[in-house]
CSV table of C-alpha atoms and ligand atoms in Angstrom, one decimal:
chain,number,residue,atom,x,y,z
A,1175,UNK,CA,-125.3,49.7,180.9
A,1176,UNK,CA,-124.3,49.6,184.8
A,1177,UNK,CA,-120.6,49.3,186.2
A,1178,UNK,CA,-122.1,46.0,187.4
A,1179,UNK,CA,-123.2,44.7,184.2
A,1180,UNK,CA,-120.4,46.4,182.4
A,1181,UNK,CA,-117.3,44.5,184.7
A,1182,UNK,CA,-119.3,41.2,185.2
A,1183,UNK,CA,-119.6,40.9,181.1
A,1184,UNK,CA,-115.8,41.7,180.6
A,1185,UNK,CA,-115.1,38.6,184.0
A,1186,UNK,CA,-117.7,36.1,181.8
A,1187,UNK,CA,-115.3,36.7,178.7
A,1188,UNK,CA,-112.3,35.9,180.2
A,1189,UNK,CA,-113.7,33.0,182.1
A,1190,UNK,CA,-114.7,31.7,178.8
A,1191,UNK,CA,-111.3,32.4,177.5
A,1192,UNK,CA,-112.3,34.1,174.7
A,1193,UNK,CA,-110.9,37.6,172.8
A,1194,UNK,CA,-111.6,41.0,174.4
A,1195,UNK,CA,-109.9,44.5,174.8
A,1196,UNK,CA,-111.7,47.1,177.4
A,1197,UNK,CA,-109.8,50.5,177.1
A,1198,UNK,CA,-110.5,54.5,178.2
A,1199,UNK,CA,-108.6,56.8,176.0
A,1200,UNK,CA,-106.6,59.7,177.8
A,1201,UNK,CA,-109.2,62.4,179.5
A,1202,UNK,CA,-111.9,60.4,178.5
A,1203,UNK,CA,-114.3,59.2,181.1
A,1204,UNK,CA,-116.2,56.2,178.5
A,1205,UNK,CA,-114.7,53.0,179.2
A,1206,UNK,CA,-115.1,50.8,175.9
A,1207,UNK,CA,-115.2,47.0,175.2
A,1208,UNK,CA,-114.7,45.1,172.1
A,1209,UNK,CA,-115.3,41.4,172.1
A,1210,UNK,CA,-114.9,38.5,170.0
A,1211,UNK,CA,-117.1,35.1,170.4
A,1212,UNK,CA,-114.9,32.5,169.3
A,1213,UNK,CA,-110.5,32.4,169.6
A,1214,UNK,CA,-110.0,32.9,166.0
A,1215,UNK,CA,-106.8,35.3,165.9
A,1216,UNK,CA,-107.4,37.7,163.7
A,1217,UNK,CA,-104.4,39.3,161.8
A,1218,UNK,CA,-103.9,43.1,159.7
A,1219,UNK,CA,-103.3,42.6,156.5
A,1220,UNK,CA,-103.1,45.7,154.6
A,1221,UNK,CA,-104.5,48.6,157.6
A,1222,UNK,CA,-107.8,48.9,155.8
A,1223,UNK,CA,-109.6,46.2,158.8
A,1224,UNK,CA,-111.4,47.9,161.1
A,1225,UNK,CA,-111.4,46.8,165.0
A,1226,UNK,CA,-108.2,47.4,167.7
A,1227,UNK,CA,-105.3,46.1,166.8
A,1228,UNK,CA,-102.3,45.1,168.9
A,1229,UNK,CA,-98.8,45.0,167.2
A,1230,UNK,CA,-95.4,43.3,168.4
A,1231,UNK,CA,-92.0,46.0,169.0
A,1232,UNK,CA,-90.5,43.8,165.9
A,1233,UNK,CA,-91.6,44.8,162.7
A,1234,UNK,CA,-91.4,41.2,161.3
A,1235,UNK,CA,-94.1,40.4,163.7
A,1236,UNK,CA,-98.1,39.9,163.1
A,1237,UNK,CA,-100.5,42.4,164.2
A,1238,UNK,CA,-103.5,41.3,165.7
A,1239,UNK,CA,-106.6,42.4,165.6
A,1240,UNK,CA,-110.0,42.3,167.5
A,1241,UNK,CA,-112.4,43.1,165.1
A,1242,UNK,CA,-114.7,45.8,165.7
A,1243,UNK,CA,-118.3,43.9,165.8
A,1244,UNK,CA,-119.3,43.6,169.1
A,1245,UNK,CA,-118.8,46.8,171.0
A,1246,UNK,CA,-120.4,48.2,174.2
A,1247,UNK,CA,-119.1,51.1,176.7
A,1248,UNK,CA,-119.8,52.4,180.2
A,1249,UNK,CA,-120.3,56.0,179.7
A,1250,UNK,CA,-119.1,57.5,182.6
A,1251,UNK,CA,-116.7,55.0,185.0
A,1252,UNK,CA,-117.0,56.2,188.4
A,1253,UNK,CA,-113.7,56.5,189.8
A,1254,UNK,CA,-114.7,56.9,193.4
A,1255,UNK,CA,-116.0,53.1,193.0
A,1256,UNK,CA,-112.2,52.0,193.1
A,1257,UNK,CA,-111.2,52.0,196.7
A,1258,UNK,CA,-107.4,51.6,196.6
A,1259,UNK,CA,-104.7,53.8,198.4
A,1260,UNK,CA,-102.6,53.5,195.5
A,1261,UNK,CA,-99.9,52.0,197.4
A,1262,UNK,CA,-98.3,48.8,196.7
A,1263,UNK,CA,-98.5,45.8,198.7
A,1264,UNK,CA,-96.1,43.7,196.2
A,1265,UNK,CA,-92.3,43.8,196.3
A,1266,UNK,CA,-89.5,42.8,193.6
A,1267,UNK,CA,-87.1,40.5,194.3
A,1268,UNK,CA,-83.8,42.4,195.2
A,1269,UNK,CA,-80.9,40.6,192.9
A,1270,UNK,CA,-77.8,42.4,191.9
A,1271,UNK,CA,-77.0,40.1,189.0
A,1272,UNK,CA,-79.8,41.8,187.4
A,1273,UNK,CA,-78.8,45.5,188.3
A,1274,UNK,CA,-75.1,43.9,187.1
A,1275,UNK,CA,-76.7,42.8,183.6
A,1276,UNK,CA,-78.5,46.0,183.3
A,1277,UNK,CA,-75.4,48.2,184.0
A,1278,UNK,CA,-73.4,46.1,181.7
A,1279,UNK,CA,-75.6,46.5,178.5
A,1280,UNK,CA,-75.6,50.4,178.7
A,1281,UNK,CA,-71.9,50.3,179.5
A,1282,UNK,CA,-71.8,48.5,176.3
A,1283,UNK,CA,-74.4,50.7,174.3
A,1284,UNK,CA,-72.3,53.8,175.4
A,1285,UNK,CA,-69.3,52.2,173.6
A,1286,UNK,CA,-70.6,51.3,170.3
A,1287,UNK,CA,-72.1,55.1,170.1
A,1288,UNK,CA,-68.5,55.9,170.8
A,1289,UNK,CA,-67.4,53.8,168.3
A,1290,UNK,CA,-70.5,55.2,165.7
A,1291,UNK,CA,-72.7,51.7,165.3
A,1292,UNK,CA,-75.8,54.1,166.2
A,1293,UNK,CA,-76.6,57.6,168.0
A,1294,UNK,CA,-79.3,56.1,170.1
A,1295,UNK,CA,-80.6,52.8,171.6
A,1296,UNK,CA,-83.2,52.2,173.8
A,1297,UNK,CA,-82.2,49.1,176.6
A,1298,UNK,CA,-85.2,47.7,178.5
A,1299,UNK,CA,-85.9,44.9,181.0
A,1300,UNK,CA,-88.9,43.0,182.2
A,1301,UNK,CA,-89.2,42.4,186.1
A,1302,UNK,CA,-91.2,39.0,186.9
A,1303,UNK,CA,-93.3,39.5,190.2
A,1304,UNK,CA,-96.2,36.9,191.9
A,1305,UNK,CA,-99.1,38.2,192.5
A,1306,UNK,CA,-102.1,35.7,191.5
A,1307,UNK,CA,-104.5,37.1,189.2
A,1308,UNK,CA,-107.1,39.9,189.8
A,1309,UNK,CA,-106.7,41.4,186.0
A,1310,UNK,CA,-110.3,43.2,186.4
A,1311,UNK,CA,-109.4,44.6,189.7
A,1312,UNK,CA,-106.0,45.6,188.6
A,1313,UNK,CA,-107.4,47.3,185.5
A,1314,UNK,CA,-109.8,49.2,187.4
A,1315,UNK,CA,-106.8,50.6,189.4
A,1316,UNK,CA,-105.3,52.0,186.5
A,1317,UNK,CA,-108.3,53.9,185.1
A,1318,UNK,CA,-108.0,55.7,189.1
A,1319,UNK,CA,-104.9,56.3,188.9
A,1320,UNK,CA,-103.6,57.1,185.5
A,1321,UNK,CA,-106.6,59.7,184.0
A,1322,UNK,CA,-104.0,61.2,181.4
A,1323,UNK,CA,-103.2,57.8,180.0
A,1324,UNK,CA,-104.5,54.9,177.6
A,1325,UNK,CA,-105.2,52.5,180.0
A,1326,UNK,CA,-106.3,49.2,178.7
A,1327,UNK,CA,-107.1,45.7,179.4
A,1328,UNK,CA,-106.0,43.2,176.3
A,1329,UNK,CA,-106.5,39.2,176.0
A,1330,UNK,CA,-106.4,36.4,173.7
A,1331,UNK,CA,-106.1,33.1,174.4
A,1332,UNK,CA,-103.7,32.5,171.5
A,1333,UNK,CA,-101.7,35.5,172.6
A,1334,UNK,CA,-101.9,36.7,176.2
A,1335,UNK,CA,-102.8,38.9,179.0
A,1336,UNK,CA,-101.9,42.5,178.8
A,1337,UNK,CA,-102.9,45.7,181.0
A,1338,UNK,CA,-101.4,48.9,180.6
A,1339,UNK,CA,-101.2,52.6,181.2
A,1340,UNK,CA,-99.5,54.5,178.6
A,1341,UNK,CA,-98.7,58.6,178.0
A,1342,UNK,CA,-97.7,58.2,174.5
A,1343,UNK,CA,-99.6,58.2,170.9
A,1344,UNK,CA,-98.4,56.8,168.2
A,1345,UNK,CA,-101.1,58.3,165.5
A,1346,UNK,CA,-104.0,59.1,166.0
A,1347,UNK,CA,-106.1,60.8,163.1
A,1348,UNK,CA,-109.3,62.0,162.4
A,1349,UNK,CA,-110.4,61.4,158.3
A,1350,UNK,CA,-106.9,62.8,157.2
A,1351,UNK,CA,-105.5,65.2,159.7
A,1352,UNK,CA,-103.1,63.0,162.1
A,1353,UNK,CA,-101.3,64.2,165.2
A,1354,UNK,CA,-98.3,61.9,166.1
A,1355,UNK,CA,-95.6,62.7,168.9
A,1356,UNK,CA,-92.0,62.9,169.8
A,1357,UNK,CA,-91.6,61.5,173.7
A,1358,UNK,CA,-88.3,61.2,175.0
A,1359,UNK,CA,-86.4,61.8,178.2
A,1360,UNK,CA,-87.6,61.2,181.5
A,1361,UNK,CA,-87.3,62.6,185.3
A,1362,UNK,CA,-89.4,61.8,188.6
A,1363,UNK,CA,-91.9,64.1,189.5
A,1364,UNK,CA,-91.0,66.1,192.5
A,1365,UNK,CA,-93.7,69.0,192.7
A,1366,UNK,CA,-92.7,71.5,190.0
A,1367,UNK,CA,-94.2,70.8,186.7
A,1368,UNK,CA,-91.6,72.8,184.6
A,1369,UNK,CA,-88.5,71.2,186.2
A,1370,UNK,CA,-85.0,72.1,184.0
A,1371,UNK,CA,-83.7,69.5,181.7
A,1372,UNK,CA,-80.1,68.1,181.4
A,1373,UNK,CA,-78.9,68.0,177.7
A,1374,UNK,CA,-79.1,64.4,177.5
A,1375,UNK,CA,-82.8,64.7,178.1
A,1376,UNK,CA,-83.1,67.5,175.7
A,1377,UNK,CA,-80.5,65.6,172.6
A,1378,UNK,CA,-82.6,62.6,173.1
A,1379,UNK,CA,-85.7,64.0,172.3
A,1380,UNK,CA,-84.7,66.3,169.7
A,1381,UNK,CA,-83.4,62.7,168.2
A,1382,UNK,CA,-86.8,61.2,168.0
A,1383,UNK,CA,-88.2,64.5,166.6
A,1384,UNK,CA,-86.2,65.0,163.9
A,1385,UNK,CA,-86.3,61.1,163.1
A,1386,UNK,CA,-90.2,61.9,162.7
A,1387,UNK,CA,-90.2,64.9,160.6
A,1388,UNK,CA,-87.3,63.3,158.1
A,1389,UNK,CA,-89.7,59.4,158.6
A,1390,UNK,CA,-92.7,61.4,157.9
A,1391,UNK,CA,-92.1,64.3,155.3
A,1392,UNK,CA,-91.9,62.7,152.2
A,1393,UNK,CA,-94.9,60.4,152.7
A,1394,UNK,CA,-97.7,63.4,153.8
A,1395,UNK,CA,-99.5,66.3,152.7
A,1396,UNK,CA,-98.2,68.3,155.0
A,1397,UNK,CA,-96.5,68.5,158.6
A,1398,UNK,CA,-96.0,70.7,161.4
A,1399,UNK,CA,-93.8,70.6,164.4
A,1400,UNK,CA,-94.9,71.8,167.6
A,1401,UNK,CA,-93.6,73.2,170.9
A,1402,UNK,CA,-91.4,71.6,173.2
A,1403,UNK,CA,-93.4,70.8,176.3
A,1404,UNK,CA,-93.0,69.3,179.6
A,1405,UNK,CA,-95.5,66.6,180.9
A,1406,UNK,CA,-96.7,64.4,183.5
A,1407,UNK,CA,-97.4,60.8,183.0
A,1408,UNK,CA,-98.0,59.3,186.7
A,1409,UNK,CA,-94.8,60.1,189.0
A,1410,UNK,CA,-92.9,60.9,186.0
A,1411,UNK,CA,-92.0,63.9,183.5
A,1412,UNK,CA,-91.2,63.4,180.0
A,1413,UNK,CA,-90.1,66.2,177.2
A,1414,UNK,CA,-92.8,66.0,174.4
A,1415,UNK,CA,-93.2,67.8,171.3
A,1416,UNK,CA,-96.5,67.3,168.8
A,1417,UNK,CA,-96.3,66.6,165.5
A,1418,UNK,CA,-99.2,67.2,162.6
A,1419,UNK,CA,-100.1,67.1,159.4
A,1420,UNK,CA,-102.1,65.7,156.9
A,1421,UNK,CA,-102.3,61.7,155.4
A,1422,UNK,CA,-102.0,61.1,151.9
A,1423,UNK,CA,-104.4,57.3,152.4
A,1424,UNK,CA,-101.5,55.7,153.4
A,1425,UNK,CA,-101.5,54.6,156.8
A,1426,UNK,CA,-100.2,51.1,156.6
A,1427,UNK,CA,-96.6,53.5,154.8
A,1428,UNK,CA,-96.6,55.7,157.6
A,1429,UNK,CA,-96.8,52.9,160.5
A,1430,UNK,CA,-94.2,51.0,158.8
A,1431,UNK,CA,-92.0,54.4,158.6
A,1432,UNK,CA,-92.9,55.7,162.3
A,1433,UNK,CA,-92.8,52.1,163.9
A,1434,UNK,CA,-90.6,51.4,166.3
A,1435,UNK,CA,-89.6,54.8,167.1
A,1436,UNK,CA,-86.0,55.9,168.6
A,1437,UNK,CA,-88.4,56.4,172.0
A,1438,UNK,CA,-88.4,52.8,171.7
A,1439,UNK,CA,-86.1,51.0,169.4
A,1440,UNK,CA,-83.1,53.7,168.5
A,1441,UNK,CA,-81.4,55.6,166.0
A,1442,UNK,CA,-80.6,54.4,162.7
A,1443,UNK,CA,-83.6,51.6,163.3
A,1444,UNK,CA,-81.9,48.8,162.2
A,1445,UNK,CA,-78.4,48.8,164.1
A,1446,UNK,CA,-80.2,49.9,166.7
A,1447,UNK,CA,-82.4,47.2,166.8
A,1448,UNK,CA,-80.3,44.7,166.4
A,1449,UNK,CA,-78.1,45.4,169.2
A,1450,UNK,CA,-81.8,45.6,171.1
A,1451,UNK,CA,-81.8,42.1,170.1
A,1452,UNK,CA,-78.2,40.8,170.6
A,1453,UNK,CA,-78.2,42.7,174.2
A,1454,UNK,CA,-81.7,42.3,175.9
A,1455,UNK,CA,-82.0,38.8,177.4
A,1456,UNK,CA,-85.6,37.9,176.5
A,1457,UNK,CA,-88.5,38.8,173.8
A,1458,UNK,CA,-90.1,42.2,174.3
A,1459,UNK,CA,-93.1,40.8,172.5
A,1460,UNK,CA,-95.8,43.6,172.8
A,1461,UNK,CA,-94.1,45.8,175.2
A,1462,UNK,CA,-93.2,49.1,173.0
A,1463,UNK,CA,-95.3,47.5,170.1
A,1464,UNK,CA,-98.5,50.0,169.4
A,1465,UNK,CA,-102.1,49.1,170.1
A,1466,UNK,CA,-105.1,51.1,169.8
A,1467,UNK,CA,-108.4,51.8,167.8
A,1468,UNK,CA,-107.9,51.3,163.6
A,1469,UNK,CA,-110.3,52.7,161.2
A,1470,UNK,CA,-113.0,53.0,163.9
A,1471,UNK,CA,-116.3,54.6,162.0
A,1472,UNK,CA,-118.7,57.0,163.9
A,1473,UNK,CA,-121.5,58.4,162.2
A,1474,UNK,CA,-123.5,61.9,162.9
A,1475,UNK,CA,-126.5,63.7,162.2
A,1476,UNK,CA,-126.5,67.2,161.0
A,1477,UNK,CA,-128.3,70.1,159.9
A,1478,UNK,CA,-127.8,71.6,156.7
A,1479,UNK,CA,-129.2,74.8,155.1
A,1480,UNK,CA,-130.4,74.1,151.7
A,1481,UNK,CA,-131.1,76.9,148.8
A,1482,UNK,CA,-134.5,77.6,149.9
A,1483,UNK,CA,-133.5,77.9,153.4
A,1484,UNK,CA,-135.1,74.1,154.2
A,1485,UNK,CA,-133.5,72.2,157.1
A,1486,UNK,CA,-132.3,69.1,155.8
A,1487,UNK,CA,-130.7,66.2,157.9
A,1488,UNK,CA,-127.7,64.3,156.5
A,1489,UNK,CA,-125.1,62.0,158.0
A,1490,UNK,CA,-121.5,62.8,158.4
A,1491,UNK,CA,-119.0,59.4,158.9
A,1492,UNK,CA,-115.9,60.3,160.6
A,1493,UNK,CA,-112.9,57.6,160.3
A,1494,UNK,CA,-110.9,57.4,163.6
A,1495,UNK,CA,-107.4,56.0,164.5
A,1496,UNK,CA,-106.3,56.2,167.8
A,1497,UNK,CA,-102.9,54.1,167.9
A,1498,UNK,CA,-100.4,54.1,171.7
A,1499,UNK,CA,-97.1,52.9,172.1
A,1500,UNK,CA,-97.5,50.0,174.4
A,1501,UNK,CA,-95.2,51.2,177.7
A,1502,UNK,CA,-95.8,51.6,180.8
A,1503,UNK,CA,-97.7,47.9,180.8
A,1504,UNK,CA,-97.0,44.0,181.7
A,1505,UNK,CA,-98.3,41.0,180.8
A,1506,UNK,CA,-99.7,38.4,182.9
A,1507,UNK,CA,-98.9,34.1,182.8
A,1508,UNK,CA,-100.0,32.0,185.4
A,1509,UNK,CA,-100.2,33.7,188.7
A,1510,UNK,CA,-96.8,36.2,187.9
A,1511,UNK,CA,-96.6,39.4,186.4
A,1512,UNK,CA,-93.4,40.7,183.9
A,1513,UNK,CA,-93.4,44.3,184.1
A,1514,UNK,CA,-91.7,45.7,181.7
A,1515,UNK,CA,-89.6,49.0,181.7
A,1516,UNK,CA,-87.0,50.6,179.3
A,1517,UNK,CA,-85.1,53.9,178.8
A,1518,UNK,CA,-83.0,55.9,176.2
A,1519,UNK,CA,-79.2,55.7,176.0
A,1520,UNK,CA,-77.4,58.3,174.4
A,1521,UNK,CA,-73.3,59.6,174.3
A,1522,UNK,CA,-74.5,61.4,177.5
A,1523,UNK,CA,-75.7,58.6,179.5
A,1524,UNK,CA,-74.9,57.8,183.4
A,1525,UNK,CA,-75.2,54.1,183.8
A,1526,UNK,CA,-76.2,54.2,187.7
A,1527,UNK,CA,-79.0,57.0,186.3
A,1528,UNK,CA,-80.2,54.5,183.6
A,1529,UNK,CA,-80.6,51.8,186.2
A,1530,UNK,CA,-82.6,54.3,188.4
A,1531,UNK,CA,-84.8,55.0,185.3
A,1532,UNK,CA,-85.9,51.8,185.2
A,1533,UNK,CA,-86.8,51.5,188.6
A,1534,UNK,CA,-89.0,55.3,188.2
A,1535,UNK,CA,-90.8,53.5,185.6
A,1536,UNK,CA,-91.6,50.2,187.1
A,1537,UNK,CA,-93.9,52.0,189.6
A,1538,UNK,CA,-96.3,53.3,187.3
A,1539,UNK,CA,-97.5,49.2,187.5
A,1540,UNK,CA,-96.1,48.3,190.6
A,1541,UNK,CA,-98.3,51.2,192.4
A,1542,UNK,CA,-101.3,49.3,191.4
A,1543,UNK,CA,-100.7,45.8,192.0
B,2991,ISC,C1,-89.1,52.8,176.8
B,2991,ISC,C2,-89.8,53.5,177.7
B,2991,ISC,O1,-90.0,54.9,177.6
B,2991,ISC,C3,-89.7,55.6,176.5
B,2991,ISC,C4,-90.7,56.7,176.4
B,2991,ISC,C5,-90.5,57.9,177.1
B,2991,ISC,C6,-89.3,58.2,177.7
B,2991,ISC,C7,-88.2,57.4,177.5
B,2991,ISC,C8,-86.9,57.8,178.0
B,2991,ISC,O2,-86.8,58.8,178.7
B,2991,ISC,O3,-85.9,57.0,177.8
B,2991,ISC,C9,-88.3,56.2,176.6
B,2991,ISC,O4,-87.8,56.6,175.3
B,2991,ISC,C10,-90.5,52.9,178.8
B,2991,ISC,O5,-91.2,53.6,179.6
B,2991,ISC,O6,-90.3,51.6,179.0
């Protein structure tokens, strides 16, 4: 299939209005589509469905899913196609109530981990910009620009417009070996790619790994923890350490126990996200959700040696999940865009630091629109 034919199909879809998810998972150069022919929503029951689902941050929520019947890819995207600068044209509306507001909730989070409600909480705001509609265009931006994310393209009519560019898996696993991650604490890039951490930075993210091993370690075969590394996710660097193992067939168990994570929601979950709730003035609805690939089946041939030495052919099916926390990403209405962006408040938090956070992170959309 041609870029051409490849774009124009996914532009025909959306004109129709009808269900679709184009994505290019990190390092990866094939740009896939999935595509539904009617507006049925389709909704995970149990985790055994097979397509790409995209789940709400709230736990009570319903995961969608785009089953995985009609399925075509662009091998190799070329990026050189995409001229852009990668400089913004768009600007947010400056008001200080909303720096005010923003200030005020972390003020507030600091004091009820003072006062022991939770150890963690992550705050988050969305950022409402017009800027007409160019989704395509917009997507094709982020593929340039962010080669080390999960960039993707979501819609249903029933549910939205989504495009995003994130740096962080959920789970992804091949048959029964998974790899999840702990990503936490953040810092603009400024030319050295091992910059030195703070100790909030580096207490925050040993939050979110030890709330993985203790989610995780009762429910799998086995599980290893990683190094501590630094990494770059567009003009950012976050601390990340990888976590493996091995599922025991239960991945709807180990969603509900790793979803949301304190990168996202806090630490204990549940006071944590209810204070997310009673604090953040409007519905994060699949920002800091998880969306990505489910049960996805690929088939191979092989070559095996039989007894007597003759080459026989048989098939090998490999079972694929390749799940992303949904940051880094905004949804479209009309002809405006929400951006939404969020960070991690802990004992050790700087208000005025949070706030400029926030602002780091909005570029990673803002650069592109
Ligand atoms: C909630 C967000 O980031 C999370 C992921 C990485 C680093 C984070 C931090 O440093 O606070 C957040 O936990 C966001 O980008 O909106």
């Amino acid at each position: 299939m041609t870029t051409t034919n490849f774009f124009s199909k996914i532009e025909e879809h959306l004109e129709r209005k009808l269900p679709l998810v184009a994505y290019r998972k990190p390092k990866e150069t094939i740009v896939n589509c999935i595509t539904q022919n009617d507006d049925q929503l389709h909704l995970v029951r149990d985790f055994t469905e097979s397509g790409f689902v995209f789940a709400p941050f709230s736990s009570k929520g319903e995961v969608v899913l785009i089953p995985s019947g009609d399925f075509f890819h662009l091998p190799d995207f070329d990026l050189d196609q995409v001229v852009f600068k990668g400089e913004s044209t768009s600007t947010v509306p400056q008001m200080p109530s909303v720096k005010e507001n923003y200030l005020q909730s972390v003020r507030k989070a600091i004091k009820e981990i003072d006062n022991d409600r939770f150890h963690k909480v992550v705050l988050s705001r969305s950022i409402e910009i017009e800027i007409g509609t160019s989704p395509i265009e917009w997507f094709k931006r982020l593929l340039k620009t962010y080669t080390n994310a999960f960039c993707y393209l979501w819609y249903h009519p029933q549910v939205g417009l989504w495009l995003g560019a994130t740096p962080e898996i959920l789970l992804s696993t091949i048959n029964d070996r998974f790899t999840t991650m702990s990503l936490a604490g953040t810092q603009t890039f400024k030319g050295d790619l091992n910059p030195k951490w703070g100790h909030k930075e580096i207490d925050e993210q040993k939050l979110v790994t030890k709330f993985i091993l203790e989610a995780l370690k009762e429910k799998v075969g086995y599980l290893e923890e990683g190094n501590l590394e630094t990494i770059k996710a567009g003009n950012l660097m976050h601390l990340r350490t990888k976590i493996t193992g091995k599922l025991k067939d239960n991945l709807k168990e180990v969603l509900k126990a790793l979803h949301p994570t304190p990168a996202v929601g806090g630490l204990p979950k549940e006071p944590a996200v209810r204070f997310i709730q009673e604090q953040e003035n409007y519905n994060r609805e699949f920002y800091t959700g998880y969306l990505g690939e489910l049960n996805l089946r690929t088939s191979r041939q092989r070559s095996a040696r039989t007894n007597n030495q003759e080459n026989q052919a048989y098939r090998c099916i490999t079972k694929k999940n390749n799940l992303f926390v949904n940051l880094r990403c905004m949804q479209l209405k009309d002809s405006k865009a929400l951006i939404y962006v969020g960070g991690g408040i802990t004992k050790n938090s700087v208000p005025e630091r949070e706030w400029e956070e926030t602002v780091a992170k909005s570029k990673t959309i803002l650069s592109i629109l």
